[in-house]
Structures are given as C-alpha cells and as structure tokens.
C-alpha cells in the first residue's frame, strides 16, 4: 500500500514546517511527515526549509548566524496569511526545533522523513546532533533521513549503521540498484517528474520510491496505480481521500 507523507507538514493548507501544520497532518491520518532541518549558530537542530529565515518568518538572517533564542523571537505563522485557512492564532507559531516536533508527535506512531539540508551550508555536526535527538525523543518511530547531498547520508550511516537513508533525486540515474546496494540506501526519494519518466525502467524498484511533491489529483492517482512506496504531498488530506476511495 502506498503511504501518504505530508510535505513540510501540510504546507498547502498550513504554514510549512510548523507545529500546527504537523498536528493537522497527523490528525488527517498521514502515514508520515516530511520536514527539513538546519543547524543554528548555537548548535540547535531547527525545522525550516531555507538557509535563511527571511521567506518563512517575519525576521531575517541566515540560520547558521542566528542562535535559537534569536530565531524564537520571530513568527512563522504570520507569513502564511495568503492561505485560505489563515487565522490570527497562527501568528503565535514559531520556527520549531526538531525536539519540539518529536514531543508533539509523541502520542502518534507517524513515520518521520528528516531531510538534512546540507547541500548549501555544510552544518558540521548536524548528523550527530540529529542522531542524538532521535535517540532521546524518537520514541521508536520509523525515521528516514534524506538528503540531496549523498556524503551526508554516508555520514549518517557511519554514525548509526541502523539508520534508514534515502537519496533525494531530481534527475534520473542509470542503474539505481547499484546506488541502493553500494550506499545501503533504504529508498530513493524522487521528484514526480523522475518517477513518471523512469516508471517503466524502474518497475522493480517502484515500492522503494517515495515521490515528491505530488499535488495534482491525476498524478496522485497514477502513482497510487503504480504502487510506489509513498507519495509526499502538500495536500495529504486529498491523497488520503483518493487512496481510501480505492479501498471502498
Ligand atoms: O523531501 C522532498 C522534498 O522536500 C525535497 O525538496 O525543496 O521541498 O525540501 P524541498
Ligand atoms: Mg524537504
């Protein structure tokens, strides 16, 4: 059965990478959540997409140059007033730490895909910090680490040989099996375009693909037909609806 993962929580409807977005996605019944992490100046693992806080908060600056306390002064929810479900309550939403997300998820067995955003900033020590946080707050849930930067995943596997690692691809590679084997990848996380381009050639490994970011109804339905491992979507509620439709 294809799993449904909420991309940056439920970013089509709620502020991306926010506690309110994660909570709504789990309450909608997602199998998993995708989120992005960076390292602050004082070594905190923070859940945010970009290298700077400019686009998604009312502050500015690079995460690597800011402490967690400085980042905490800004609102993330207030930047998403264009979304139809916006309420003033969102203004209180701050950029969460990874630990805060895990504490929020404690009552749920939701899988978690942690995307390590190391392809621009090196964030030395990020993998160790994330591994420690998961050891303390992971609560036994399935964790999948993904990155566009393959050496980061190799490092994560060195730190924790049990870690599930997934290479993020927005271009096709030849002989994907070789990568899966050589790097002990649990899966490949591929763009929607790559998934459709390679669907025939990669028939045998379709269950090992998590496909992002799948928002169009027709794409969701086709990928459900292809029985890919998971669909990562900004609209998890819609994807869950289509999947349930097939079951009834
Ligand atoms: O993990 C899938 C997807 O999130 C990768 O791209 O830029 O949305 O983090 P991005
Ligand atoms: Mg991501």
GROMACS .gro file of C-alpha atoms and ligand atoms in nm:
model
  259
    1UNK     CA    1   0.000   0.000   0.000
    2UNK     CA    2   0.132   0.341  -0.097
    3UNK     CA    3   0.196   0.555   0.208
    4UNK     CA    4   0.100   0.921   0.226
    5UNK     CA    5   0.353   1.168   0.368
    6UNK     CA    6   0.270   1.531   0.442
    7UNK     CA    7   0.529   1.761   0.279
    8UNK     CA    8   0.668   2.012   0.532
    9UNK     CA    9   0.364   1.906   0.735
   10UNK     CA   10   0.065   2.008   0.533
   11UNK     CA   11   0.202   2.309   0.351
   12UNK     CA   12  -0.082   2.351   0.102
   13UNK     CA   13  -0.311   2.440   0.390
   14UNK     CA   14  -0.098   2.534   0.693
   15UNK     CA   15   0.232   2.718   0.750
   16UNK     CA   16   0.513   2.493   0.626
   17UNK     CA   17   0.728   2.317   0.888
   18UNK     CA   18   0.510   2.442   1.175
   19UNK     CA   19   0.371   2.257   1.475
   20UNK     CA   20   0.014   2.345   1.370
   21UNK     CA   21   0.080   2.200   1.024
   22UNK     CA   22   0.232   1.879   1.160
   23UNK     CA   23  -0.053   1.831   1.405
   24UNK     CA   24  -0.319   1.878   1.139
   25UNK     CA   25  -0.146   1.632   0.906
   26UNK     CA   26  -0.129   1.359   1.172
   27UNK     CA   27  -0.491   1.423   1.266
   28UNK     CA   28  -0.583   1.380   0.899
   29UNK     CA   29  -0.419   1.036   0.923
   30UNK     CA   30  -0.092   1.067   0.732
   31UNK     CA   31   0.144   0.770   0.747
   32UNK     CA   32   0.442   1.001   0.761
   33UNK     CA   33   0.565   1.359   0.774
   34UNK     CA   34   0.845   1.518   0.577
   35UNK     CA   35   1.037   1.808   0.733
   36UNK     CA   36   1.366   1.992   0.672
   37UNK     CA   37   1.643   2.061   0.924
   38UNK     CA   38   1.930   2.309   0.961
   39UNK     CA   39   2.178   2.386   1.241
   40UNK     CA   40   2.170   2.718   1.430
   41UNK     CA   41   2.476   2.913   1.541
   42UNK     CA   42   2.446   2.758   1.889
   43UNK     CA   43   2.403   2.402   1.761
   44UNK     CA   44   2.024   2.361   1.779
   45UNK     CA   45   1.852   2.150   1.513
   46UNK     CA   46   1.577   2.366   1.373
   47UNK     CA   47   1.290   2.270   1.142
   48UNK     CA   48   1.275   2.511   0.850
   49UNK     CA   49   1.318   2.482   0.475
   50UNK     CA   50   1.552   2.761   0.363
   51UNK     CA   51   1.904   2.853   0.475
   52UNK     CA   52   1.768   3.189   0.590
   53UNK     CA   53   1.460   3.277   0.793
   54UNK     CA   54   1.357   3.558   0.555
   55UNK     CA   55   1.087   3.387   0.348
   56UNK     CA   56   0.908   3.194   0.622
   57UNK     CA   57   0.931   3.429   0.924
   58UNK     CA   58   0.896   3.799   0.994
   59UNK     CA   59   1.268   3.816   1.077
   60UNK     CA   60   1.578   3.796   0.863
   61UNK     CA   61   1.923   3.636   0.862
   62UNK     CA   62   2.099   3.309   0.797
   63UNK     CA   63   2.023   3.024   1.036
   64UNK     CA   64   2.394   2.949   1.076
   65UNK     CA   65   2.444   3.306   1.206
   66UNK     CA   66   2.148   3.309   1.448
   67UNK     CA   67   2.100   3.145   1.788
   68UNK     CA   68   1.784   2.953   1.866
   69UNK     CA   69   1.680   3.226   2.108
   70UNK     CA   70   1.711   3.486   1.832
   71UNK     CA   71   1.508   3.275   1.586
   72UNK     CA   72   1.241   3.217   1.854
   73UNK     CA   73   1.160   3.586   1.861
   74UNK     CA   74   1.004   3.570   1.517
   75UNK     CA   75   0.668   3.442   1.397
   76UNK     CA   76   0.642   3.191   1.116
   77UNK     CA   77   0.261   3.169   1.104
   78UNK     CA   78   0.220   3.536   1.019
   79UNK     CA   79   0.397   3.480   0.684
   80UNK     CA   80   0.120   3.249   0.563
   81UNK     CA   81  -0.177   3.485   0.573
   82UNK     CA   82  -0.234   3.416   0.200
   83UNK     CA   83  -0.360   3.066   0.282
   84UNK     CA   84  -0.738   3.032   0.294
   85UNK     CA   85  -0.737   2.868   0.637
   86UNK     CA   86  -0.532   3.152   0.796
   87UNK     CA   87  -0.639   3.258   1.144
   88UNK     CA   88  -0.480   3.513   1.379
   89UNK     CA   89  -0.388   3.221   1.605
   90UNK     CA   90  -0.116   3.128   1.354
   91UNK     CA   91   0.077   3.444   1.443
   92UNK     CA   92   0.194   3.270   1.761
   93UNK     CA   93   0.362   2.990   1.561
   94UNK     CA   94   0.741   2.995   1.594
   95UNK     CA   95   1.003   2.803   1.399
   96UNK     CA   96   1.012   2.470   1.586
   97UNK     CA   97   1.314   2.269   1.694
   98UNK     CA   98   1.333   1.903   1.595
   99UNK     CA   99   1.290   1.812   1.960
  100UNK     CA  100   0.965   2.012   1.981
  101UNK     CA  101   0.827   1.833   1.676
  102UNK     CA  102   0.912   1.494   1.827
  103UNK     CA  103   0.748   1.592   2.156
  104UNK     CA  104   0.435   1.695   1.966
  105UNK     CA  105   0.431   1.361   1.781
  106UNK     CA  106   0.482   1.155   2.096
  107UNK     CA  107   0.120   1.021   2.106
  108UNK     CA  108   0.130   0.921   1.737
  109UNK     CA  109   0.326   0.648   1.559
  110UNK     CA  110   0.368   0.861   1.246
  111UNK     CA  111   0.682   0.794   1.039
  112UNK     CA  112   0.921   1.084   1.001
  113UNK     CA  113   1.131   1.180   0.700
  114UNK     CA  114   1.401   1.420   0.813
  115UNK     CA  115   1.557   1.599   0.519
  116UNK     CA  116   1.911   1.708   0.608
  117UNK     CA  117   1.962   2.038   0.425
  118UNK     CA  118   2.337   2.019   0.381
  119UNK     CA  119   2.385   2.085   0.012
  120UNK     CA  120   2.446   2.461   0.056
  121UNK     CA  121   2.571   2.501   0.415
  122UNK     CA  122   2.792   2.218   0.548
  123UNK     CA  123   2.644   2.236   0.904
  124UNK     CA  124   2.931   2.040   1.057
  125UNK     CA  125   2.795   1.813   1.331
  126UNK     CA  126   2.432   1.820   1.216
  127UNK     CA  127   2.415   1.444   1.165
  128UNK     CA  128   2.546   1.371   1.517
  129UNK     CA  129   2.304   1.620   1.675
  130UNK     CA  130   2.007   1.477   1.485
  131UNK     CA  131   2.107   1.123   1.578
  132UNK     CA  132   2.125   1.220   1.948
  133UNK     CA  133   1.784   1.390   1.939
  134UNK     CA  134   1.627   1.087   1.774
  135UNK     CA  135   1.788   0.856   2.031
  136UNK     CA  136   1.627   1.063   2.309
  137UNK     CA  137   1.294   1.164   2.160
  138UNK     CA  138   1.234   0.936   1.860
  139UNK     CA  139   1.010   0.712   2.066
  140UNK     CA  140   1.082   0.414   1.838
  141UNK     CA  141   0.906   0.564   1.536
  142UNK     CA  142   1.037   0.491   1.188
  143UNK     CA  143   1.280   0.762   1.082
  144UNK     CA  144   1.405   0.806   0.727
  145UNK     CA  145   1.692   1.050   0.667
  146UNK     CA  146   1.702   1.203   0.322
  147UNK     CA  147   1.939   1.445   0.154
  148UNK     CA  148   2.034   1.567  -0.192
  149UNK     CA  149   2.393   1.551  -0.060
  150UNK     CA  150   2.493   1.185  -0.064
  151UNK     CA  151   2.801   1.227   0.165
  152UNK     CA  152   2.567   1.347   0.442
  153UNK     CA  153   2.378   1.018   0.420
  154UNK     CA  154   2.703   0.820   0.422
  155UNK     CA  155   2.799   1.009   0.737
  156UNK     CA  156   2.462   0.937   0.898
  157UNK     CA  157   2.507   0.567   0.826
  158UNK     CA  158   2.859   0.579   0.977
  159UNK     CA  159   2.719   0.735   1.296
  160UNK     CA  160   2.426   0.495   1.310
  161UNK     CA  161   2.452   0.182   1.091
  162UNK     CA  162   2.079   0.111   1.156
  163UNK     CA  163   1.970   0.447   1.008
  164UNK     CA  164   1.733   0.441   0.710
  165UNK     CA  165   1.883   0.665   0.445
  166UNK     CA  166   1.722   0.789   0.123
  167UNK     CA  167   1.890   0.979  -0.159
  168UNK     CA  168   1.690   1.271  -0.297
  169UNK     CA  169   1.696   1.283  -0.675
  170UNK     CA  170   1.560   1.540  -0.913
  171UNK     CA  171   1.737   1.376  -1.207
  172UNK     CA  172   1.739   1.013  -1.317
  173UNK     CA  173   2.043   0.794  -1.257
  174UNK     CA  174   2.134   0.486  -1.454
  175UNK     CA  175   2.140   0.157  -1.262
  176UNK     CA  176   1.966   0.280  -0.944
  177UNK     CA  177   2.008  -0.070  -0.792
  178UNK     CA  178   2.382  -0.010  -0.777
  179UNK     CA  179   2.329   0.300  -0.563
  180UNK     CA  180   2.080   0.125  -0.339
  181UNK     CA  181   2.328  -0.153  -0.276
  182UNK     CA  182   2.655   0.041  -0.264
  183UNK     CA  183   2.528   0.305  -0.020
  184UNK     CA  184   2.284   0.077   0.166
  185UNK     CA  185   2.001   0.314   0.079
  186UNK     CA  186   1.660   0.223   0.221
  187UNK     CA  187   1.490   0.403  -0.065
  188UNK     CA  188   1.516   0.674  -0.329
  189UNK     CA  189   1.318   0.995  -0.290
  190UNK     CA  190   1.249   1.112  -0.644
  191UNK     CA  191   1.073   1.409  -0.796
  192UNK     CA  192   0.737   1.345  -0.958
  193UNK     CA  193   0.892   1.410  -1.300
  194UNK     CA  194   1.165   1.149  -1.248
  195UNK     CA  195   0.912   0.895  -1.118
  196UNK     CA  196   0.698   0.922  -1.432
  197UNK     CA  197   0.999   0.932  -1.667
  198UNK     CA  198   1.151   0.620  -1.515
  199UNK     CA  199   0.836   0.427  -1.419
  200UNK     CA  200   0.881   0.158  -1.686
  201UNK     CA  201   1.257   0.117  -1.648
  202UNK     CA  202   1.239   0.121  -1.269
  203UNK     CA  203   0.942  -0.117  -1.244
  204UNK     CA  204   1.118  -0.346  -0.997
  205UNK     CA  205   1.202  -0.068  -0.751
  206UNK     CA  206   0.874   0.128  -0.756
  207UNK     CA  207   0.798   0.016  -0.395
  208UNK     CA  208   1.133   0.168  -0.293
  209UNK     CA  209   1.041   0.513  -0.425
  210UNK     CA  210   0.896   0.797  -0.221
  211UNK     CA  211   0.782   1.056  -0.472
  212UNK     CA  212   0.770   1.435  -0.413
  213UNK     CA  213   0.596   1.675  -0.438
  214UNK     CA  214   0.277   1.527  -0.573
  215UNK     CA  215  -0.013   1.770  -0.560
  216UNK     CA  216  -0.217   1.720  -0.880
  217UNK     CA  217  -0.507   1.475  -0.850
  218UNK     CA  218  -0.413   1.288  -1.168
  219UNK     CA  219  -0.053   1.245  -1.056
  220UNK     CA  220  -0.165   1.116  -0.716
  221UNK     CA  221  -0.399   0.863  -0.881
  222UNK     CA  222  -0.136   0.744  -1.130
  223UNK     CA  223   0.123   0.696  -0.858
  224UNK     CA  224  -0.129   0.503  -0.649
  225UNK     CA  225  -0.180   0.281  -0.957
  226UNK     CA  226   0.196   0.234  -0.986
  227UNK     CA  227   0.208   0.133  -0.619
  228UNK     CA  228   0.508   0.349  -0.537
  229UNK     CA  229   0.629   0.327  -0.177
  230UNK     CA  230   0.500   0.669  -0.077
  231UNK     CA  231   0.362   0.995  -0.207
  232UNK     CA  232   0.493   1.314  -0.044
  233UNK     CA  233   0.233   1.586  -0.089
  234UNK     CA  234   0.139   1.937   0.023
  235UNK     CA  235  -0.224   1.814   0.038
  236UNK     CA  236  -0.216   1.491   0.240
  237UNK     CA  237  -0.591   1.504   0.307
  238UNK     CA  238  -0.661   1.486  -0.068
  239UNK     CA  239  -0.417   1.198  -0.124
  240UNK     CA  240  -0.566   1.004   0.168
  241UNK     CA  241  -0.912   1.058   0.018
  242UNK     CA  242  -0.807   0.912  -0.319
  243UNK     CA  243  -0.638   0.618  -0.152
  244UNK     CA  244  -0.945   0.545   0.062
  245UNK     CA  245  -1.166   0.568  -0.248
  246UNK     CA  246  -0.978   0.268  -0.391
  247UNK     CA  247  -1.030   0.064  -0.080
  248UNK     CA  248  -1.408   0.108  -0.066
  249LIG     O1  249   1.189   1.566   0.053
  249LIG     C1  250   1.123   1.601  -0.064
  249LIG     C2  251   1.130   1.748  -0.087
  249LIG     O2  252   1.102   1.812   0.033
  249LIG     C3  253   1.264   1.795  -0.140
  249LIG     O3  254   1.261   1.926  -0.179
  249LIG     O4  255   1.296   2.165  -0.155
  249LIG     O5  256   1.080   2.067  -0.084
  249LIG     O6  257   1.284   2.027   0.050
  249LIG     P1  258   1.228   2.051  -0.086
  250LIG    MG1  259   1.221   1.883   0.202
   0.00000   0.00000   0.00000
